């Protein structure tokens, strides 16, 4: 394949002067950017489900009489499986290809969300929200973005990681206002169907436009000096995933990255995404207003994550992580004082501030995985992501339980702020690997 594609690229280069300016600009756009665009759209569509749980806690509580702890347990199962599936998904993508794994995952998400329409008991909620959607979202998760970035890019990896990570926030931005209006105007069932249809709508894009490797279309990875042949499928995906974990757990950076990312998940997906809307509603704020604030977090999350990717290409990742976690912890300590029946400027400041920091931690964390674990970095990052989701799962459940016991979420906000301070210190303890990637290469 190398011999047939390299001359073609040389020929196209020699013919550049004969093309129109528009054609020359198109020729300069590397195929990797189109793959990244499809990946962005796919993650955005799948993110519809991530917008839903916080909106349904009160409606499910009112209709079925389930406690917030029971509903939070379903979210916990989902978040835990989301994380625990991710490292195996990275290995499955090596074995069966990105396109097949992601298409199958989207179908599972659609099935899990759609089946909730007919549920009548809590175990069905745990099965649909927890098991099916957890497995589906975990099979693409951030391991999807990491695999695409590692295969298609050798330069601008930090920036691309930031853009793809921001896709989840874009989905939140798009779907939260729509779903909150749907829940309030028509009930929670049409909202669940909307999520199911959104996941299914992305499947054709994945199947027709996504490619597993640059060699599939005869191009080099973006920024590479040489053509990279497509590696043979890797058998024993589960065995390889566990072998990589067995090796990584013997190193200090893995535990520090896993610990900091667990706190990241606890303070974002587990706490704010799941419990911000019901917590604001406790203070008299309408659900649609609270959901709109959460959507605004998504707006600034996009900007913050892309900026973090740009910073990661230029600055030391561990110092970036320390700053991100410290700022997040301070903001959470102030949140209980800001909740009120109406939206006021200090709350807007919190939303903007928290949005910029939401998943800004992903690009530097992934860069540190690449620095310390090389070719296995996508799988190692999958395990680090698993810790993120375990942390999120614990707080999703404990947050609901705390609300049932204390009648308030205040103790959860304060505890999460303290955990973020600990994460900042843990990030600074991570040592640089001798001969590791420079910031520009990360």
Tab-separated table of C-alpha atoms in Angstrom:
chain	number	residue	atom	x	y	z
A	1	UNK	CA	0.000	0.000	0.000
A	2	UNK	CA	2.915	2.306	0.699
A	3	UNK	CA	4.244	1.980	-2.840
A	4	UNK	CA	0.880	2.774	-4.406
A	5	UNK	CA	0.020	5.775	-2.246
A	6	UNK	CA	3.299	7.700	-1.909
A	7	UNK	CA	3.702	8.475	-5.626
A	8	UNK	CA	0.091	9.657	-5.729
A	9	UNK	CA	0.802	12.220	-3.035
A	10	UNK	CA	3.874	13.409	-4.922
A	11	UNK	CA	1.840	13.793	-8.097
A	12	UNK	CA	-0.841	15.784	-6.327
A	13	UNK	CA	1.836	18.052	-4.916
A	14	UNK	CA	3.284	18.691	-8.373
A	15	UNK	CA	-0.146	19.498	-9.792
A	16	UNK	CA	-0.957	22.018	-7.072
A	17	UNK	CA	-0.108	25.008	-9.251
A	18	UNK	CA	-2.668	23.900	-11.845
A	19	UNK	CA	-5.515	23.843	-9.342
A	20	UNK	CA	-7.830	26.621	-8.256
A	21	UNK	CA	-7.149	28.261	-4.869
A	22	UNK	CA	-10.155	26.440	-3.402
A	23	UNK	CA	-8.865	23.092	-4.668
A	24	UNK	CA	-5.412	23.788	-3.258
A	25	UNK	CA	-6.930	24.616	0.151
A	26	UNK	CA	-8.962	21.391	0.059
A	27	UNK	CA	-5.869	19.405	-0.847
A	28	UNK	CA	-4.085	20.801	2.187
A	29	UNK	CA	-6.801	19.541	4.585
A	30	UNK	CA	-5.520	16.222	5.878
A	31	UNK	CA	-7.953	13.296	6.045
A	32	UNK	CA	-7.262	13.039	9.779
A	33	UNK	CA	-9.266	16.216	10.349
A	34	UNK	CA	-12.313	14.697	8.636
A	35	UNK	CA	-11.993	11.606	10.835
A	36	UNK	CA	-11.746	13.876	13.876
A	37	UNK	CA	-14.886	15.710	12.716
A	38	UNK	CA	-16.865	12.450	12.437
A	39	UNK	CA	-15.584	11.419	15.861
A	40	UNK	CA	-16.724	14.764	17.277
A	41	UNK	CA	-20.227	14.346	15.844
A	42	UNK	CA	-20.424	10.765	17.148
A	43	UNK	CA	-19.439	11.684	20.706
A	44	UNK	CA	-21.834	14.630	20.583
A	45	UNK	CA	-24.752	12.375	19.642
A	46	UNK	CA	-23.893	9.796	22.286
A	47	UNK	CA	-23.647	12.555	24.894
A	48	UNK	CA	-27.414	13.012	24.769
A	49	UNK	CA	-27.818	10.343	27.435
A	50	UNK	CA	-25.317	12.036	29.698
A	51	UNK	CA	-27.672	15.025	29.808
A	52	UNK	CA	-30.678	13.016	30.953
A	53	UNK	CA	-30.207	11.514	34.473
A	54	UNK	CA	-30.144	14.794	36.381
A	55	UNK	CA	-33.379	15.841	34.700
A	56	UNK	CA	-35.219	12.645	35.618
A	57	UNK	CA	-34.457	12.302	39.330
A	58	UNK	CA	-37.474	14.362	40.415
A	59	UNK	CA	-39.940	13.027	37.761
A	60	UNK	CA	-39.065	9.390	38.557
A	61	UNK	CA	-39.268	10.101	42.279
A	62	UNK	CA	-42.735	11.593	41.836
A	63	UNK	CA	-44.121	8.935	39.478
A	64	UNK	CA	-42.746	5.750	41.031
A	65	UNK	CA	-41.994	6.860	44.582
A	66	UNK	CA	-38.380	5.690	44.290
A	67	UNK	CA	-35.930	7.370	46.658
A	68	UNK	CA	-33.171	9.569	45.264
A	69	UNK	CA	-30.698	6.976	46.517
A	70	UNK	CA	-32.418	4.278	44.423
A	71	UNK	CA	-32.334	6.455	41.328
A	72	UNK	CA	-28.764	7.487	42.105
A	73	UNK	CA	-27.818	3.796	42.283
A	74	UNK	CA	-28.900	3.361	38.664
A	75	UNK	CA	-26.734	6.310	37.660
A	76	UNK	CA	-23.888	4.806	39.703
A	77	UNK	CA	-24.110	1.485	37.844
A	78	UNK	CA	-24.060	3.381	34.569
A	79	UNK	CA	-21.047	5.497	35.512
A	80	UNK	CA	-19.104	2.536	36.906
A	81	UNK	CA	-19.692	0.389	33.814
A	82	UNK	CA	-18.898	3.375	31.620
A	83	UNK	CA	-15.470	3.461	33.219
A	84	UNK	CA	-14.811	-0.267	33.591
A	85	UNK	CA	-15.742	-0.962	29.963
A	86	UNK	CA	-13.480	1.769	28.560
A	87	UNK	CA	-10.101	-0.043	28.773
A	88	UNK	CA	-11.558	-3.164	27.136
A	89	UNK	CA	-13.095	-0.953	24.444
A	90	UNK	CA	-9.657	0.377	23.510
A	91	UNK	CA	-8.395	-3.179	23.077
A	92	UNK	CA	-11.547	-4.199	21.177
A	93	UNK	CA	-10.927	-1.321	18.768
A	94	UNK	CA	-7.451	-2.730	18.160
A	95	UNK	CA	-8.980	-6.155	17.480
A	96	UNK	CA	-12.166	-5.404	15.514
A	97	UNK	CA	-11.710	-1.808	14.395
A	98	UNK	CA	-13.043	1.517	15.614
A	99	UNK	CA	-16.006	1.614	13.257
A	100	UNK	CA	-17.551	-1.715	14.291
A	101	UNK	CA	-17.138	-1.156	18.024
A	102	UNK	CA	-18.548	2.378	17.992
A	103	UNK	CA	-21.522	1.492	15.751
A	104	UNK	CA	-22.444	-1.420	18.033
A	105	UNK	CA	-22.086	0.795	21.109
A	106	UNK	CA	-24.478	3.396	19.699
A	107	UNK	CA	-27.108	0.722	19.033
A	108	UNK	CA	-26.807	-0.531	22.622
A	109	UNK	CA	-27.209	3.035	23.960
A	110	UNK	CA	-30.332	3.497	21.831
A	111	UNK	CA	-31.800	0.222	23.086
A	112	UNK	CA	-31.098	0.983	26.735
A	113	UNK	CA	-32.601	4.454	26.598
A	114	UNK	CA	-35.620	3.387	24.542
A	115	UNK	CA	-36.529	0.478	26.805
A	116	UNK	CA	-36.879	2.758	29.832
A	117	UNK	CA	-40.226	3.886	28.389
A	118	UNK	CA	-41.789	0.592	29.515
A	119	UNK	CA	-40.106	0.198	32.918
A	120	UNK	CA	-42.232	-0.131	36.041
A	121	UNK	CA	-39.769	-1.300	38.725
A	122	UNK	CA	-36.388	-0.127	39.976
A	123	UNK	CA	-34.485	-3.193	38.709
A	124	UNK	CA	-35.555	-2.303	35.168
A	125	UNK	CA	-34.130	1.175	35.672
A	126	UNK	CA	-30.855	-0.386	36.813
A	127	UNK	CA	-30.864	-2.738	33.820
A	128	UNK	CA	-31.592	-0.087	31.169
A	129	UNK	CA	-29.846	2.977	32.539
A	130	UNK	CA	-27.194	1.094	34.421
A	131	UNK	CA	-26.218	-1.988	32.441
A	132	UNK	CA	-27.117	-1.339	28.797
A	133	UNK	CA	-26.347	2.361	28.537
A	134	UNK	CA	-23.318	1.967	30.803
A	135	UNK	CA	-21.844	-0.691	28.516
A	136	UNK	CA	-22.696	1.311	25.399
A	137	UNK	CA	-21.259	4.631	26.535
A	138	UNK	CA	-18.219	2.896	28.022
A	139	UNK	CA	-17.481	1.188	24.706
A	140	UNK	CA	-16.812	4.549	23.099
A	141	UNK	CA	-16.111	6.895	26.005
A	142	UNK	CA	-12.833	8.789	25.946
A	143	UNK	CA	-10.944	5.669	24.852
A	144	UNK	CA	-12.541	6.300	21.453
A	145	UNK	CA	-11.051	9.802	21.315
A	146	UNK	CA	-7.687	8.526	22.565
A	147	UNK	CA	-7.529	5.770	19.929
A	148	UNK	CA	-8.451	8.121	17.082
A	149	UNK	CA	-5.903	10.691	18.259
A	150	UNK	CA	-3.100	8.139	18.639
A	151	UNK	CA	-3.685	6.576	15.214
A	152	UNK	CA	-4.396	9.607	13.072
A	153	UNK	CA	-2.189	12.322	14.613
A	154	UNK	CA	1.459	12.616	15.545
A	155	UNK	CA	1.250	16.409	15.915
A	156	UNK	CA	-1.431	18.552	17.586
A	157	UNK	CA	-2.473	15.632	19.766
A	158	UNK	CA	-3.189	17.841	22.755
A	159	UNK	CA	-5.381	20.147	20.687
A	160	UNK	CA	-7.266	17.251	19.057
A	161	UNK	CA	-7.773	15.578	22.435
A	162	UNK	CA	-9.239	18.817	23.753
A	163	UNK	CA	-11.583	19.177	20.766
A	164	UNK	CA	-12.832	15.570	20.976
A	165	UNK	CA	-13.231	15.760	24.738
A	166	UNK	CA	-15.294	18.910	24.254
A	167	UNK	CA	-17.725	16.917	22.101
A	168	UNK	CA	-19.450	15.595	25.220
A	169	UNK	CA	-19.952	19.153	26.396
A	170	UNK	CA	-21.308	20.079	22.975
A	171	UNK	CA	-23.845	17.288	23.287
A	172	UNK	CA	-24.811	18.582	26.697
A	173	UNK	CA	-25.177	22.089	25.267
A	174	UNK	CA	-27.409	20.856	22.438
A	175	UNK	CA	-29.565	18.363	24.312
A	176	UNK	CA	-29.983	19.768	27.839
A	177	UNK	CA	-32.326	22.640	26.935
A	178	UNK	CA	-34.304	20.415	24.567
A	179	UNK	CA	-34.604	17.554	27.037
A	180	UNK	CA	-35.456	19.797	30.002
A	181	UNK	CA	-38.256	21.431	27.986
A	182	UNK	CA	-39.470	17.998	26.865
A	183	UNK	CA	-39.513	16.644	30.418
A	184	UNK	CA	-41.395	19.632	31.763
A	185	UNK	CA	-43.869	19.899	28.859
A	186	UNK	CA	-44.441	16.290	27.840
A	187	UNK	CA	-42.951	14.063	30.558
A	188	UNK	CA	-39.797	12.023	30.839
A	189	UNK	CA	-40.702	9.279	28.341
A	190	UNK	CA	-40.484	11.448	25.189
A	191	UNK	CA	-37.118	12.668	26.455
A	192	UNK	CA	-35.851	9.077	26.717
A	193	UNK	CA	-37.052	8.379	23.171
A	194	UNK	CA	-35.260	11.510	21.946
A	195	UNK	CA	-31.985	10.229	23.390
A	196	UNK	CA	-32.517	6.850	21.736
A	197	UNK	CA	-33.148	8.425	18.330
A	198	UNK	CA	-30.116	10.714	18.690
A	199	UNK	CA	-27.829	7.715	19.224
A	200	UNK	CA	-29.301	5.865	16.242
A	201	UNK	CA	-28.979	8.921	14.002
A	202	UNK	CA	-25.196	8.911	14.366
A	203	UNK	CA	-24.729	5.263	13.315
A	204	UNK	CA	-24.776	5.948	9.528
A	205	UNK	CA	-22.102	8.630	9.916
A	206	UNK	CA	-19.868	6.203	11.766
A	207	UNK	CA	-20.362	3.336	9.328
A	208	UNK	CA	-19.970	5.345	6.130
A	209	UNK	CA	-17.383	7.984	7.025
A	210	UNK	CA	-15.198	6.725	9.877
A	211	UNK	CA	-12.014	4.796	9.039
A	212	UNK	CA	-9.941	2.744	11.440
A	213	UNK	CA	-6.436	3.743	10.343
A	214	UNK	CA	-4.695	6.217	7.978
A	215	UNK	CA	-3.394	3.262	5.954
A	216	UNK	CA	-6.998	2.385	5.067
A	217	UNK	CA	-7.096	5.453	2.816
A	218	UNK	CA	-3.420	5.468	1.890
A	219	UNK	CA	-2.241	8.518	3.863
A	220	UNK	CA	0.267	9.235	6.595
A	221	UNK	CA	-0.896	10.198	10.087
A	222	UNK	CA	-1.122	13.960	10.430
A	223	UNK	CA	2.358	15.340	11.087
A	224	UNK	CA	4.143	12.042	10.407
A	225	UNK	CA	7.283	11.961	8.260
A	226	UNK	CA	6.717	8.415	7.036
A	227	UNK	CA	3.818	6.254	5.949
A	228	UNK	CA	2.634	3.967	8.794
A	229	UNK	CA	1.353	0.510	7.744
A	230	UNK	CA	-1.827	-0.662	9.400
A	231	UNK	CA	-0.981	-3.107	12.198
A	232	UNK	CA	-2.495	-6.552	12.172
A	233	UNK	CA	-5.551	-7.108	14.416
A	234	UNK	CA	-4.510	-7.818	17.975
A	235	UNK	CA	-6.103	-11.042	19.299
A	236	UNK	CA	-6.940	-11.563	22.954
A	237	UNK	CA	-8.325	-8.092	23.636
A	238	UNK	CA	-9.339	-8.844	27.215
A	239	UNK	CA	-6.036	-10.589	27.965
A	240	UNK	CA	-4.049	-7.674	26.599
A	241	UNK	CA	-6.127	-5.161	28.557
A	242	UNK	CA	-5.520	-7.000	31.813
A	243	UNK	CA	-1.825	-7.462	31.000
A	244	UNK	CA	-1.429	-3.712	30.469
A	245	UNK	CA	-3.200	-3.074	33.777
A	246	UNK	CA	-0.963	-5.588	35.547
A	247	UNK	CA	2.097	-3.744	34.288
A	248	UNK	CA	0.746	-0.244	34.958
A	249	UNK	CA	-0.275	-0.881	38.576
A	250	UNK	CA	3.384	-1.506	39.390
A	251	UNK	CA	4.165	2.133	38.642
A	252	UNK	CA	3.556	5.170	40.818
A	253	UNK	CA	2.242	7.508	38.098
A	254	UNK	CA	-0.664	5.163	37.383
A	255	UNK	CA	-1.994	5.379	40.938
A	256	UNK	CA	-1.580	9.150	41.046
A	257	UNK	CA	-3.312	9.606	37.690
A	258	UNK	CA	-6.080	7.194	38.676
A	259	UNK	CA	-6.549	8.936	42.029
A	260	UNK	CA	-6.732	12.434	40.579
A	261	UNK	CA	-9.075	11.312	37.813
A	262	UNK	CA	-11.361	9.572	40.324
A	263	UNK	CA	-11.741	12.916	42.083
A	264	UNK	CA	-12.318	14.564	38.704
A	265	UNK	CA	-15.216	12.200	38.028
A	266	UNK	CA	-16.617	12.623	41.536
A	267	UNK	CA	-16.712	16.403	41.198
A	268	UNK	CA	-18.162	16.530	37.654
A	269	UNK	CA	-20.243	13.598	36.352
A	270	UNK	CA	-21.037	12.220	39.790
A	271	UNK	CA	-21.856	15.475	41.550
A	272	UNK	CA	-22.639	18.449	39.319
A	273	UNK	CA	-24.033	16.658	36.276
A	274	UNK	CA	-26.213	14.319	38.354
A	275	UNK	CA	-27.238	16.498	41.284
A	276	UNK	CA	-26.958	20.159	40.281
A	277	UNK	CA	-30.470	20.356	38.798
A	278	UNK	CA	-32.263	18.745	41.784
A	279	UNK	CA	-30.085	20.755	44.209
A	280	UNK	CA	-31.008	24.008	42.497
A	281	UNK	CA	-34.662	22.923	42.451
A	282	UNK	CA	-34.442	22.370	46.221
A	283	UNK	CA	-33.722	26.114	46.498
A	284	UNK	CA	-36.753	27.034	44.395
A	285	UNK	CA	-35.098	27.345	40.985
A	286	UNK	CA	-37.228	26.021	38.087
A	287	UNK	CA	-35.915	22.850	36.469
A	288	UNK	CA	-35.642	24.504	33.060
A	289	UNK	CA	-33.543	27.339	34.507
A	290	UNK	CA	-31.238	24.911	36.321
A	291	UNK	CA	-30.883	22.756	33.203
A	292	UNK	CA	-30.064	25.854	31.155
A	293	UNK	CA	-27.270	26.703	33.598
A	294	UNK	CA	-25.925	23.185	33.218
A	295	UNK	CA	-26.052	23.652	29.445
A	296	UNK	CA	-24.079	26.892	29.782
A	297	UNK	CA	-21.415	24.872	31.594
A	298	UNK	CA	-21.248	22.884	28.368
A	299	UNK	CA	-20.629	26.053	26.343
A	300	UNK	CA	-17.622	27.057	28.393
A	301	UNK	CA	-16.514	23.447	28.752
A	302	UNK	CA	-15.917	23.402	24.993
A	303	UNK	CA	-13.753	26.509	25.185
A	304	UNK	CA	-11.941	25.355	28.328
A	305	UNK	CA	-11.155	21.886	27.025
A	306	UNK	CA	-9.864	23.084	23.661
A	307	UNK	CA	-7.768	25.706	25.437
A	308	UNK	CA	-6.464	23.023	27.789
A	309	UNK	CA	-5.397	20.943	24.789
A	310	UNK	CA	-3.533	23.969	23.435
A	311	UNK	CA	-1.879	24.535	26.827
A	312	UNK	CA	-0.950	20.853	27.057
A	313	UNK	CA	0.996	21.132	23.804
A	314	UNK	CA	3.064	23.909	25.408
A	315	UNK	CA	3.233	23.504	29.199
A	316	UNK	CA	4.031	20.776	31.705
A	317	UNK	CA	0.854	18.655	32.119
A	318	UNK	CA	1.195	17.916	35.831
A	319	UNK	CA	1.309	21.611	36.713
A	320	UNK	CA	-1.753	22.231	34.591
A	321	UNK	CA	-3.589	19.482	36.476
A	322	UNK	CA	-2.656	20.979	39.840
A	323	UNK	CA	-4.020	24.379	38.814
A	324	UNK	CA	-7.240	22.909	37.383
A	325	UNK	CA	-8.045	20.856	40.497
A	326	UNK	CA	-7.207	23.672	42.912
A	327	UNK	CA	-9.494	26.131	41.118
A	328	UNK	CA	-12.290	23.567	40.903
A	329	UNK	CA	-12.101	22.868	44.634
A	330	UNK	CA	-12.342	26.549	45.534
A	331	UNK	CA	-15.391	27.042	43.308
A	332	UNK	CA	-17.254	24.084	44.870
A	333	UNK	CA	-16.767	25.482	48.369
A	334	UNK	CA	-18.662	28.627	47.343
A	335	UNK	CA	-21.523	26.885	45.506
A	336	UNK	CA	-23.862	26.268	48.523
A	337	UNK	CA	-23.942	30.022	49.127
A	338	UNK	CA	-24.893	30.736	45.507
A	339	UNK	CA	-27.953	28.495	45.098
A	340	UNK	CA	-31.151	30.569	45.081
A	341	UNK	CA	-34.632	30.639	43.499
A	342	UNK	CA	-33.421	32.875	40.659
A	343	UNK	CA	-30.266	33.179	38.600
A	344	UNK	CA	-27.996	36.010	39.755
A	345	UNK	CA	-24.527	37.250	38.651
A	346	UNK	CA	-22.448	35.282	41.216
A	347	UNK	CA	-24.115	32.043	40.050
A	348	UNK	CA	-23.402	32.929	36.426
A	349	UNK	CA	-19.756	33.525	37.380
A	350	UNK	CA	-19.624	30.077	39.008
A	351	UNK	CA	-21.153	28.448	35.916
A	352	UNK	CA	-18.624	30.092	33.586
A	353	UNK	CA	-15.722	29.321	35.900
A	354	UNK	CA	-16.726	25.704	36.457
A	355	UNK	CA	-17.452	25.175	32.790
A	356	UNK	CA	-13.954	26.253	31.780
A	357	UNK	CA	-12.535	23.705	34.248
A	358	UNK	CA	-15.027	20.853	33.703
A	359	UNK	CA	-12.969	18.376	31.647
A	360	UNK	CA	-9.912	20.539	31.097
A	361	UNK	CA	-8.130	17.786	33.040
A	362	UNK	CA	-8.409	15.283	30.162
A	363	UNK	CA	-5.700	16.554	27.732
A	364	UNK	CA	-2.923	16.776	30.369
A	365	UNK	CA	-3.952	13.426	31.887
A	366	UNK	CA	-3.819	11.747	28.486
A	367	UNK	CA	-0.491	13.441	27.741
A	368	UNK	CA	0.958	12.009	30.981
A	369	UNK	CA	-0.332	8.553	30.016
A	370	UNK	CA	1.466	8.854	26.664
A	371	UNK	CA	4.630	10.054	28.376
A	372	UNK	CA	4.770	7.151	30.808
A	373	UNK	CA	3.150	4.273	28.883
A	374	UNK	CA	3.789	4.863	25.161
A	375	UNK	CA	1.969	2.474	22.827
A	376	UNK	CA	-0.177	1.168	25.678
A	377	UNK	CA	-1.296	4.674	26.634
A	378	UNK	CA	-4.828	4.364	25.210
A	379	UNK	CA	-5.502	1.240	27.286
A	380	UNK	CA	-3.855	2.732	30.377
A	381	UNK	CA	-5.949	5.844	29.909
A	382	UNK	CA	-8.971	3.556	29.697
A	383	UNK	CA	-8.157	2.217	33.156
A	384	UNK	CA	-7.534	5.742	34.447
A	385	UNK	CA	-10.923	6.650	32.999
A	386	UNK	CA	-12.382	3.684	34.861
A	387	UNK	CA	-11.237	5.270	38.110
A	388	UNK	CA	-12.844	8.537	36.962
A	389	UNK	CA	-16.178	6.794	36.557
A	390	UNK	CA	-15.890	4.812	39.789
A	391	UNK	CA	-15.393	8.115	41.598
A	392	UNK	CA	-18.375	9.537	39.722
A	393	UNK	CA	-20.481	6.468	40.542
A	394	UNK	CA	-19.739	6.701	44.269
A	395	UNK	CA	-20.711	10.362	44.469
A	396	UNK	CA	-23.781	9.918	42.255
A	397	UNK	CA	-25.067	7.413	44.831
A	398	UNK	CA	-23.720	9.108	47.966
A	399	UNK	CA	-24.991	12.501	46.814
A	400	UNK	CA	-28.534	11.151	46.533
A	401	UNK	CA	-28.164	9.324	49.842
A	402	UNK	CA	-26.898	12.490	51.549
A	403	UNK	CA	-29.887	14.403	50.225
A	404	UNK	CA	-32.238	11.728	51.630
A	405	UNK	CA	-30.488	11.740	55.035
A	406	UNK	CA	-29.634	15.428	55.576
A	407	UNK	CA	-32.287	17.062	53.406
A	408	UNK	CA	-29.554	19.078	51.676
A	409	UNK	CA	-26.605	18.646	49.321
A	410	UNK	CA	-24.337	21.063	51.212
A	411	UNK	CA	-22.115	18.435	52.841
A	412	UNK	CA	-21.432	16.872	49.409
A	413	UNK	CA	-20.297	20.187	47.889
A	414	UNK	CA	-17.885	20.826	50.760
A	415	UNK	CA	-16.469	17.288	50.712
A	416	UNK	CA	-15.891	17.459	46.964
A	417	UNK	CA	-14.074	20.777	47.318
A	418	UNK	CA	-11.701	19.200	49.842
A	419	UNK	CA	-11.109	16.221	47.535
A	420	UNK	CA	-10.159	18.559	44.686
A	421	UNK	CA	-7.511	20.159	46.905
A	422	UNK	CA	-6.069	16.687	47.527
A	423	UNK	CA	-6.063	15.997	43.772
A	424	UNK	CA	-4.055	19.179	43.154
A	425	UNK	CA	-1.364	17.957	45.555
A	426	UNK	CA	-1.353	14.479	43.988
A	427	UNK	CA	-0.823	15.972	40.513
A	428	UNK	CA	2.291	17.800	41.670
A	429	UNK	CA	3.754	14.536	43.027
A	430	UNK	CA	3.764	12.893	39.578
A	431	UNK	CA	7.353	12.745	38.381
A	432	UNK	CA	8.441	13.396	34.840
A	433	UNK	CA	9.652	10.325	32.994
A	434	UNK	CA	13.293	10.624	31.846
A	435	UNK	CA	13.261	10.961	28.083
A	436	UNK	CA	9.474	11.439	28.073
A	437	UNK	CA	7.512	13.443	25.556
A	438	UNK	CA	8.131	17.141	25.366
A	439	UNK	CA	5.059	19.328	25.699
A	440	UNK	CA	5.081	20.033	21.969
A	441	UNK	CA	4.923	16.348	21.149
A	442	UNK	CA	2.266	15.494	23.693
